[in-house]
């Protein structure tokens, strides 16, 4: 059995250049790697850019806040309080599974500094943990409608102290309150990270102006 998570792969290379960049993008609770697959063609990426998008599927596990129902989840959420009591060990396990995907891209010839880690909602909590603790410099971290669940337990990596970080949130988000996005931005800015923070008048979702902005950001950090 493969040690890698199953994933949806989308490649952007209009001029048929060899793929030399990668984005690993994690979906939210109960969703799948297909969730953000349609976004790639809407990003407006540069024609001379050759990027492999990897959208992994989360493992199936029981989720306490959903009555113990088994569904695609990066980790168990134990309480829906503002503090978000979560299973930290499962975040760490999922983070290692994404690190394995990074290793596979490196084996394929992509340098770690040309790999972006992105995550939406629950996937964003794993993205925070992985990118901020990863021992090699990455191209960037994108955290969408999410929260920094492991800020009290994470071992920060000096290698990614200057990594570009994009945090975006909906001002009307009923699932992950916008204050959690603000808290992550303030915490990381205080620690000296380079954080770009945007909000959009939306709920727990993405919108077209945001997608276009993400494309511009990716064009910059993957250039």
Short mmCIF file of C-alpha atoms in Angstrom, two decimals:
data_model
loop_
_atom_site.label_atom_id
_atom_site.label_comp_id
_atom_site.label_asym_id
_atom_site.label_seq_id
_atom_site.Cartn_x
_atom_site.Cartn_y
_atom_site.Cartn_z
CA UNK A 1 0.00 0.00 0.00
CA UNK A 2 1.26 3.48 -0.87
CA UNK A 3 2.43 5.59 2.05
CA UNK A 4 1.02 8.67 0.31
CA UNK A 5 -2.47 10.09 0.69
CA UNK A 6 -4.66 9.77 -2.37
CA UNK A 7 -4.91 13.13 -4.13
CA UNK A 8 -6.36 14.97 -7.09
CA UNK A 9 -3.57 16.29 -9.34
CA UNK A 10 -3.99 19.28 -11.65
CA UNK A 11 -1.06 20.61 -13.67
CA UNK A 12 -0.79 24.14 -15.07
CA UNK A 13 1.79 24.41 -17.83
CA UNK A 14 0.40 26.22 -20.91
CA UNK A 15 3.77 26.22 -22.68
CA UNK A 16 4.51 22.58 -21.80
CA UNK A 17 7.44 23.48 -19.59
CA UNK A 18 8.59 20.80 -17.18
CA UNK A 19 6.75 21.15 -13.86
CA UNK A 20 9.03 22.96 -11.40
CA UNK A 21 6.59 24.41 -8.85
CA UNK A 22 3.95 22.82 -6.59
CA UNK A 23 0.98 23.81 -4.44
CA UNK A 24 -0.35 21.33 -1.88
CA UNK A 25 -3.88 22.47 -0.96
CA UNK A 26 -5.90 20.88 1.87
CA UNK A 27 -9.70 20.84 1.91
CA UNK A 28 -12.06 21.38 4.84
CA UNK A 29 -13.96 18.97 7.09
CA UNK A 30 -16.20 16.48 5.28
CA UNK A 31 -15.02 17.61 1.84
CA UNK A 32 -12.51 16.06 -0.58
CA UNK A 33 -9.57 16.90 -2.80
CA UNK A 34 -12.03 17.68 -5.58
CA UNK A 35 -13.29 20.75 -3.66
CA UNK A 36 -10.72 23.20 -4.99
CA UNK A 37 -9.90 21.40 -8.23
CA UNK A 38 -11.97 23.87 -10.36
CA UNK A 39 -10.13 26.85 -8.86
CA UNK A 40 -6.88 26.22 -10.73
CA UNK A 41 -8.23 27.43 -14.09
CA UNK A 42 -9.63 30.58 -12.43
CA UNK A 43 -6.44 31.76 -10.73
CA UNK A 44 -4.98 33.57 -13.72
CA UNK A 45 -1.56 32.01 -13.28
CA UNK A 46 1.23 33.22 -15.56
CA UNK A 47 1.44 31.31 -18.84
CA UNK A 48 5.14 30.61 -18.39
CA UNK A 49 4.58 29.06 -14.95
CA UNK A 50 4.60 25.26 -14.61
CA UNK A 51 2.82 24.26 -11.41
CA UNK A 52 1.54 20.95 -10.08
CA UNK A 53 -1.46 21.33 -7.75
CA UNK A 54 -1.90 18.46 -5.29
CA UNK A 55 -5.29 18.27 -3.55
CA UNK A 56 -5.04 15.38 -1.06
CA UNK A 57 -8.07 13.58 0.34
CA UNK A 58 -8.23 13.54 4.15
CA UNK A 59 -8.53 10.13 5.85
CA UNK A 60 -11.94 8.98 7.11
CA UNK A 61 -12.31 9.31 10.89
CA UNK A 62 -14.96 9.83 13.56
CA UNK A 63 -15.67 13.49 14.37
CA UNK A 64 -16.92 14.17 17.90
CA UNK A 65 -18.78 17.42 17.15
CA UNK A 66 -20.74 15.61 14.43
CA UNK A 67 -21.99 12.92 16.78
CA UNK A 68 -19.07 10.61 16.09
CA UNK A 69 -19.98 10.35 12.40
CA UNK A 70 -17.15 9.05 10.22
CA UNK A 71 -16.18 11.46 7.44
CA UNK A 72 -13.12 12.89 5.67
CA UNK A 73 -11.29 14.79 8.42
CA UNK A 74 -7.72 15.86 9.06
CA UNK A 75 -8.34 15.55 12.83
CA UNK A 76 -11.11 15.20 15.38
CA UNK A 77 -12.79 18.35 16.68
CA UNK A 78 -13.83 17.74 20.26
CA UNK A 79 -15.69 20.99 21.01
CA UNK A 80 -17.02 23.88 18.89
CA UNK A 81 -16.01 26.48 21.45
CA UNK A 82 -14.19 29.58 20.23
CA UNK A 83 -10.96 27.92 21.44
CA UNK A 84 -11.63 24.91 19.16
CA UNK A 85 -10.63 21.96 21.34
CA UNK A 86 -9.04 19.57 18.85
CA UNK A 87 -7.02 16.36 18.75
CA UNK A 88 -3.52 17.81 18.43
CA UNK A 89 -1.88 14.41 17.89
CA UNK A 90 -4.07 13.88 14.81
CA UNK A 91 -3.05 17.31 13.46
CA UNK A 92 0.57 16.25 13.88
CA UNK A 93 -0.10 12.94 12.08
CA UNK A 94 -1.86 14.70 9.19
CA UNK A 95 0.99 17.21 9.05
CA UNK A 96 3.47 14.36 8.63
CA UNK A 97 1.34 12.90 5.82
CA UNK A 98 1.54 16.25 4.00
CA UNK A 99 5.29 16.38 4.69
CA UNK A 100 5.49 13.02 2.90
CA UNK A 101 3.80 14.63 -0.13
CA UNK A 102 6.41 17.41 -0.03
CA UNK A 103 9.16 14.77 0.02
CA UNK A 104 7.62 13.14 -3.05
CA UNK A 105 7.66 16.46 -4.92
CA UNK A 106 11.29 17.00 -3.92
CA UNK A 107 12.10 13.52 -5.26
CA UNK A 108 10.41 14.59 -8.51
CA UNK A 109 12.83 17.51 -8.78
CA UNK A 110 10.90 20.40 -7.22
CA UNK A 111 12.85 22.41 -4.66
CA UNK A 112 11.09 22.96 -1.30
CA UNK A 113 11.39 26.74 -1.74
CA UNK A 114 9.13 26.34 -4.79
CA UNK A 115 6.33 24.57 -2.86
CA UNK A 116 3.34 26.40 -1.35
CA UNK A 117 1.25 24.84 1.42
CA UNK A 118 -2.41 25.91 1.45
CA UNK A 119 -5.42 24.93 3.49
CA UNK A 120 -9.09 25.82 3.89
CA UNK A 121 -10.82 25.59 7.27
CA UNK A 122 -9.71 22.36 8.98
CA UNK A 123 -7.10 21.89 6.27
CA UNK A 124 -5.72 25.31 7.14
CA UNK A 125 -5.00 24.26 10.73
CA UNK A 126 -2.83 21.44 9.38
CA UNK A 127 -1.23 23.82 6.87
CA UNK A 128 -0.26 26.21 9.69
CA UNK A 129 1.29 23.42 11.72
CA UNK A 130 3.21 21.89 8.83
CA UNK A 131 4.52 25.05 7.16
CA UNK A 132 5.60 26.82 10.34
CA UNK A 133 7.46 23.77 11.66
CA UNK A 134 8.87 22.44 8.37
CA UNK A 135 12.70 22.23 8.51
CA UNK A 136 13.34 23.55 4.97
CA UNK A 137 12.34 26.87 3.42
CA UNK A 138 8.98 26.74 1.62
CA UNK A 139 7.60 29.17 -0.97
CA UNK A 140 4.66 30.25 1.16
CA UNK A 141 1.72 29.43 3.42
CA UNK A 142 -1.90 30.18 2.49
CA UNK A 143 -4.48 29.91 5.30
CA UNK A 144 -8.11 30.34 4.22
CA UNK A 145 -11.07 30.67 6.60
CA UNK A 146 -9.14 28.83 9.28
CA UNK A 147 -7.46 29.04 12.68
CA UNK A 148 -4.05 28.31 14.20
CA UNK A 149 -4.92 25.33 16.41
CA UNK A 150 -1.42 24.37 17.57
CA UNK A 151 0.09 27.77 18.39
CA UNK A 152 0.84 26.68 21.98
CA UNK A 153 2.53 23.37 21.11
CA UNK A 154 4.24 23.92 17.75
CA UNK A 155 8.02 23.98 17.36
CA UNK A 156 8.63 26.86 14.97
CA UNK A 157 11.26 26.33 12.26
CA UNK A 158 13.81 29.08 11.76
CA UNK A 159 14.01 28.06 8.08
CA UNK A 160 10.55 29.55 7.43
CA UNK A 161 10.81 32.70 9.51
CA UNK A 162 10.71 34.86 6.35
CA UNK A 163 8.20 32.72 4.43
CA UNK A 164 5.32 34.75 2.90
CA UNK A 165 2.04 34.03 4.67
CA UNK A 166 -1.39 34.82 3.22
CA UNK A 167 -4.35 34.71 5.64
CA UNK A 168 -7.87 35.30 4.28
CA UNK A 169 -11.29 35.09 5.92
CA UNK A 170 -14.94 35.84 5.36
CA UNK A 171 -16.38 38.57 7.56
CA UNK A 172 -19.70 36.67 7.82
CA UNK A 173 -18.21 33.23 8.52
CA UNK A 174 -20.60 31.31 10.87
CA UNK A 175 -18.34 28.22 11.07
CA UNK A 176 -14.90 29.69 11.83
CA UNK A 177 -15.42 33.21 13.22
CA UNK A 178 -13.32 35.90 11.58
CA UNK A 179 -11.77 36.73 14.97
CA UNK A 180 -9.79 33.47 14.71
CA UNK A 181 -8.21 34.64 11.46
CA UNK A 182 -7.39 37.98 13.13
CA UNK A 183 -5.82 36.21 16.10
CA UNK A 184 -3.54 34.15 13.86
CA UNK A 185 -2.49 37.25 11.90
CA UNK A 186 -1.72 39.19 15.09
CA UNK A 187 0.18 36.31 16.68
CA UNK A 188 2.38 35.67 13.66
CA UNK A 189 2.97 39.37 12.97
CA UNK A 190 4.05 39.82 16.59
CA UNK A 191 6.52 36.98 16.11
CA UNK A 192 8.01 38.80 13.12
CA UNK A 193 6.46 36.82 10.26
CA UNK A 194 5.58 38.52 6.97
CA UNK A 195 1.77 38.23 6.95
CA UNK A 196 -0.66 39.51 4.34
CA UNK A 197 -4.23 39.56 5.71
CA UNK A 198 -7.46 40.07 3.77
CA UNK A 199 -11.14 39.73 4.54
CA UNK A 200 -14.04 39.37 2.11
CA UNK A 201 -17.79 39.95 2.64
CA UNK A 202 -18.63 36.25 2.52
CA UNK A 203 -19.47 33.25 4.71
CA UNK A 204 -17.42 30.02 5.07
CA UNK A 205 -16.39 29.82 1.42
CA UNK A 206 -14.21 31.38 -1.26
CA UNK A 207 -15.30 34.04 -3.77
CA UNK A 208 -14.11 35.06 -7.22
CA UNK A 209 -12.33 38.33 -6.22
CA UNK A 210 -10.48 36.29 -3.58
CA UNK A 211 -9.53 33.56 -6.07
CA UNK A 212 -8.12 36.18 -8.43
CA UNK A 213 -6.14 37.70 -5.54
CA UNK A 214 -4.80 34.28 -4.59
CA UNK A 215 -3.63 33.85 -8.19
CA UNK A 216 -1.68 37.12 -8.05
CA UNK A 217 -0.10 36.07 -4.75
CA UNK A 218 0.89 32.66 -6.16
CA UNK A 219 2.39 34.35 -9.23
CA UNK A 220 4.59 36.36 -6.85
CA UNK A 221 5.70 33.70 -4.39
CA UNK A 222 6.27 31.04 -7.06
CA UNK A 223 8.04 33.38 -9.50
#
